[in-house]
CSV table of C-alpha atoms in Angstrom, one decimal:
chain,number,residue,atom,x,y,z
A,1,MET,CA,-19.4,-26.5,-23.9
A,2,PHE,CA,-22.8,-28.3,-23.6
A,3,TYR,CA,-24.8,-30.2,-21.1
A,4,SER,CA,-27.2,-33.1,-21.7
A,5,PHE,CA,-30.5,-33.6,-19.8
A,6,LEU,CA,-32.9,-36.3,-20.6
A,7,ASP,CA,-31.3,-36.8,-24.0
A,8,LYS,CA,-31.6,-33.1,-24.6
A,9,GLN,CA,-28.6,-30.8,-24.8
A,10,PHE,CA,-28.2,-27.2,-24.0
A,11,PHE,CA,-25.2,-25.0,-24.7
A,12,TYR,CA,-23.4,-21.9,-23.5
A,13,SER,CA,-24.0,-19.1,-25.9
A,14,ALA,CA,-20.5,-17.9,-25.0
A,15,PRO,CA,-17.5,-19.6,-23.3
A,16,PRO,CA,-17.7,-19.4,-19.5
A,17,ASP,CA,-15.4,-16.9,-17.7
A,18,TYR,CA,-14.4,-17.7,-14.2
A,19,GLU,CA,-13.3,-14.0,-13.7
A,20,ALA,CA,-16.8,-12.9,-14.6
A,21,ALA,CA,-18.8,-15.5,-12.6
A,22,THR,CA,-17.7,-18.5,-10.7
A,23,SER,CA,-21.1,-20.2,-11.0
A,24,HIS,CA,-24.4,-20.2,-13.0
A,25,THR,CA,-27.9,-21.3,-12.2
A,26,VAL,CA,-30.1,-22.5,-15.1
A,27,GLU,CA,-33.8,-23.4,-15.0
A,28,VAL,CA,-35.0,-25.8,-17.5
A,29,THR,CA,-38.8,-26.1,-18.1
A,30,VAL,CA,-40.0,-29.5,-19.3
A,31,SER,CA,-43.5,-29.4,-20.8
A,32,ASP,CA,-45.8,-31.8,-22.6
A,33,GLY,CA,-48.0,-29.0,-23.7
A,34,THR,CA,-50.3,-29.2,-20.8
A,35,PHE,CA,-48.2,-29.9,-17.8
A,36,SER,CA,-44.6,-28.8,-17.0
A,37,ILE,CA,-41.9,-29.1,-14.5
A,38,VAL,CA,-38.9,-26.9,-13.8
A,39,VAL,CA,-35.4,-28.4,-13.3
A,40,HIS,CA,-32.8,-26.3,-11.6
A,41,VAL,CA,-29.2,-26.8,-12.7
A,42,ASN,CA,-26.3,-25.3,-10.8
A,43,ILE,CA,-23.1,-25.1,-12.8
A,44,GLN,CA,-19.8,-24.4,-11.0
A,45,ILE,CA,-17.0,-22.9,-13.1
A,46,THR,CA,-13.4,-24.0,-12.3
A,47,ASP,CA,-10.5,-21.6,-12.6
A,48,VAL,CA,-7.7,-22.0,-15.1
A,49,ASN,CA,-4.6,-19.9,-15.6
A,50,ASP,CA,-5.5,-17.2,-18.1
A,51,GLY,CA,-2.0,-15.8,-18.3
A,52,GLY,CA,0.9,-14.4,-16.4
A,53,PRO,CA,1.4,-11.0,-14.6
A,54,THR,CA,2.6,-7.9,-16.3
A,55,PHE,CA,4.3,-4.9,-14.8
A,56,ALA,CA,2.5,-1.5,-15.4
A,57,SER,CA,5.9,-0.2,-16.6
A,58,ALA,CA,9.1,-1.9,-17.8
A,59,THR,CA,11.2,0.7,-16.2
A,60,TYR,CA,10.9,2.8,-13.0
A,61,THR,CA,13.1,5.6,-11.6
A,62,ALA,CA,13.6,7.1,-8.1
A,63,THR,CA,16.0,9.5,-6.4
A,64,ALA,CA,17.2,9.5,-2.8
A,65,ALA,CA,19.7,11.7,-1.0
A,66,GLU,CA,22.5,9.8,0.7
A,67,ASN,CA,21.2,10.7,4.1
A,68,THR,CA,17.7,9.5,3.5
A,69,ALA,CA,16.4,7.6,6.6
A,70,VAL,CA,16.1,3.9,6.6
A,71,GLY,CA,12.4,2.9,6.1
A,72,THR,CA,11.7,5.8,3.6
A,73,SER,CA,9.5,4.7,0.7
A,74,LEU,CA,10.9,5.5,-2.7
A,75,VAL,CA,8.4,4.1,-5.2
A,76,THR,CA,5.5,1.6,-5.5
A,77,VAL,CA,5.5,-0.6,-8.5
A,78,ALA,CA,2.3,-2.2,-9.9
A,79,ALA,CA,1.4,-5.2,-11.9
A,80,THR,CA,-1.8,-6.8,-13.3
A,81,ASP,CA,-2.9,-10.3,-14.0
A,82,PRO,CA,-5.9,-11.6,-16.0
A,83,ASP,CA,-6.8,-13.9,-13.2
A,84,LEU,CA,-8.6,-12.7,-10.0
A,85,SER,CA,-6.4,-11.6,-7.1
A,86,THR,CA,-8.3,-14.1,-4.9
A,87,SER,CA,-7.2,-16.9,-7.2
A,88,THR,CA,-3.8,-18.5,-6.7
A,89,TYR,CA,-3.2,-17.8,-10.4
A,90,GLY,CA,-3.8,-14.1,-9.8
A,91,LYS,CA,-2.2,-13.7,-6.4
A,92,LEU,CA,1.0,-11.8,-7.1
A,93,THR,CA,4.3,-11.5,-5.2
A,94,PHE,CA,7.0,-8.9,-5.7
A,95,SER,CA,10.7,-9.4,-5.2
A,96,ILE,CA,14.1,-8.0,-6.0
A,97,THR,CA,16.2,-10.5,-7.9
A,98,ALA,CA,19.4,-8.5,-8.8
A,99,GLY,CA,21.3,-5.2,-8.3
A,100,ASN,CA,20.6,-4.8,-4.6
A,101,THR,CA,24.3,-4.5,-3.6
A,102,GLY,CA,24.6,-4.5,0.2
A,103,ASN,CA,20.8,-5.2,0.5
A,104,VAL,CA,20.1,-1.5,1.0
A,105,PHE,CA,16.6,-1.7,-0.5
A,106,VAL,CA,13.6,-3.9,0.3
A,107,ILE,CA,10.3,-4.4,-1.6
A,108,ASP,CA,7.0,-5.3,0.1
A,109,PRO,CA,6.1,-8.6,-1.5
A,110,ASN,CA,2.4,-7.8,-1.4
A,111,THR,CA,2.2,-4.1,-2.3
A,112,GLY,CA,5.3,-3.6,-4.4
A,113,LYS,CA,6.5,-0.7,-2.3
A,114,VAL,CA,10.3,-0.2,-2.5
A,115,SER,CA,11.9,1.3,0.6
A,116,ILE,CA,15.4,2.0,1.9
A,117,ALA,CA,16.7,-0.7,4.2
A,118,GLY,CA,20.4,0.3,4.6
A,119,VAL,CA,22.7,3.3,4.6
A,120,LEU,CA,23.3,5.1,1.2
A,121,ASN,CA,26.7,6.6,0.5
A,122,TYR,CA,27.1,8.8,-2.6
A,123,GLU,CA,30.9,8.6,-2.3
A,124,THR,CA,30.7,4.8,-2.6
A,125,THR,CA,27.7,4.2,-5.0
A,126,THR,CA,25.9,7.0,-7.0
A,127,SER,CA,23.2,4.8,-8.4
A,128,TYR,CA,21.6,1.3,-8.3
A,129,THR,CA,19.7,-0.6,-11.0
A,130,LEU,CA,17.4,-3.2,-9.4
A,131,THR,CA,15.8,-6.0,-11.2
A,132,LEU,CA,12.2,-6.5,-9.9
A,133,GLN,CA,10.1,-9.6,-10.4
A,134,VAL,CA,6.4,-10.2,-10.0
A,135,SER,CA,5.3,-13.8,-9.7
A,136,GLU,CA,1.9,-15.6,-9.6
A,137,GLN,CA,1.4,-17.9,-6.6
A,138,THR,CA,0.5,-20.8,-8.8
A,139,GLY,CA,1.4,-21.4,-12.5
A,140,GLY,CA,5.0,-20.2,-12.6
A,141,ASN,CA,4.5,-17.2,-14.8
A,142,THR,CA,6.6,-14.1,-14.0
A,143,ASP,CA,7.5,-10.7,-15.4
A,144,THR,CA,10.4,-8.4,-14.7
A,145,ALA,CA,11.0,-4.6,-14.6
A,146,SER,CA,14.0,-2.4,-13.8
A,147,LEU,CA,14.2,0.3,-11.1
A,148,THR,CA,17.0,2.8,-11.3
A,149,ILE,CA,17.7,4.7,-8.1
A,150,THR,CA,19.9,7.8,-8.3
A,151,VAL,CA,21.7,8.7,-5.1
A,152,THR,CA,22.3,12.4,-4.6
A,153,ASP,CA,25.2,14.0,-2.7
A,154,VAL,CA,24.9,15.6,0.7
A,155,ASN,CA,27.7,17.5,2.5
A,156,ASP,CA,28.2,15.0,5.3
A,157,ASN,CA,31.9,14.9,5.7
A,158,THR,CA,34.4,17.3,7.4
A,159,PRO,CA,37.6,18.2,5.6
A,160,SER,CA,40.7,16.4,6.9
A,161,CYS,CA,44.4,17.3,6.6
A,162,THR,CA,47.4,15.0,6.4
A,163,SER,CA,49.7,17.9,7.1
A,164,ALA,CA,50.3,19.0,10.7
A,165,MET,CA,47.4,20.8,12.3
A,166,THR,CA,49.8,22.9,14.5
A,167,PHE,CA,52.9,24.1,12.9
A,168,SER,CA,55.7,26.5,14.1
A,169,TYR,CA,58.1,28.2,11.8
A,170,THR,CA,60.9,30.7,12.3
A,171,MET,CA,62.0,32.9,9.5
A,172,ALA,CA,64.7,35.5,9.2
A,173,GLU,CA,64.1,39.1,8.3
A,174,THR,CA,65.9,38.4,5.0
A,175,GLY,CA,62.9,36.3,4.0
A,176,THR,CA,61.5,37.5,0.7
A,177,VAL,CA,58.0,38.2,-0.6
A,178,ASN,CA,56.2,35.0,-1.8
A,179,ASP,CA,58.4,32.7,0.2
A,180,VAL,CA,56.3,29.6,1.0
A,181,ILE,CA,56.2,29.0,4.7
A,182,TYR,CA,53.8,26.1,4.9
A,183,SER,CA,51.8,24.0,2.4
A,184,MET,CA,48.5,22.4,3.3
A,185,THR,CA,47.5,18.9,2.3
A,186,CYS,CA,43.8,18.5,2.9
A,187,THR,CA,40.9,16.5,1.4
A,188,ASP,CA,37.2,16.1,1.8
A,189,ALA,CA,35.3,12.8,1.3
A,190,ASP,CA,32.4,14.6,-0.3
A,191,ALA,CA,33.0,14.3,-4.0
A,192,SER,CA,31.3,17.5,-5.0
A,193,ASP,CA,33.0,19.7,-2.3
A,194,THR,CA,35.7,22.2,-3.3
A,195,LEU,CA,38.0,23.2,-0.4
A,196,THR,CA,38.9,26.8,0.1
A,197,TYR,CA,41.7,28.1,2.4
A,198,THR,CA,41.5,31.4,4.3
A,199,LEU,CA,43.7,33.1,6.9
A,200,SER,CA,41.2,33.2,9.7
A,201,SER,CA,43.4,34.9,12.3
A,202,GLY,CA,46.9,36.2,12.7
A,203,SER,CA,48.8,38.9,10.7
A,204,SER,CA,47.3,39.2,7.3
A,205,THR,CA,49.7,42.2,6.8
A,206,TYR,CA,52.6,39.9,6.5
A,207,PHE,CA,51.2,36.6,5.4
A,208,GLN,CA,48.6,35.3,3.1
A,209,ILE,CA,47.1,32.0,1.8
A,210,SER,CA,47.7,31.4,-1.8
A,211,GLY,CA,45.9,28.3,-2.9
A,212,THR,CA,47.1,25.8,-0.3
A,213,ASP,CA,50.3,27.7,0.6
A,214,LEU,CA,51.0,30.1,3.4
A,215,THR,CA,53.3,32.7,1.9
A,216,VAL,CA,55.1,35.9,2.9
A,217,ILE,CA,53.6,39.1,1.4
A,218,TYR,CA,55.7,41.8,3.2
A,219,LYS,CA,59.3,41.6,4.4
A,220,GLN,CA,59.8,42.5,8.1
A,221,LYS,CA,62.2,41.7,10.9
A,222,GLN,CA,62.1,38.2,12.3
A,223,HIS,CA,58.7,36.8,13.2
A,224,SER,CA,57.6,33.6,14.8
A,225,ILE,CA,54.1,32.4,13.8
A,226,THR,CA,51.9,29.5,14.7
A,227,PHE,CA,49.4,28.3,12.1
A,228,PHE,CA,46.3,26.4,13.1
């Protein structure tokens, strides 16, 4: 690049860089050997799009328990751009473009902070893989990254039984050891929970829980029992 002044030309010694300086002031001294004048030249540099944004990492990971409160921050992603952040070519906006089933996550468009915006449920979804996008305000260049969020289990469900919660049974004294009196049918919505059955009250001399079955362990005369 060069400039002409009174049929004289002067050149940049290196290409101008808007990101380094948006303007330059040059003084040109014109002399006839005895007298001289100084001409001041102000040169404004206009911005051009030097390139698109780039995420600091192509992949991000985070972990959240299923009872994590709405509004909790999980991770903040970052991106750079060769243009100044004050330039429309360098002003970046973050968004989630895919994988956000149920809209349970949100990203701050200015900071890149990803937070929980809905209820997590390990029993329904154990992980999410979000596609994140960073865009420049002007120019149309973008970059993408992935964020995998692992949901961890929390014991947040009470066991439930489809079998009767109150049961009466009459047995004769001829009942035999290991006779099954009652079978429990119970489940728990927490995937990682293992149910155990114990005889918490009543006659453990005559009866026991074997797995999910209430059984006879000692033959006696007729008894009437109530199981809760």
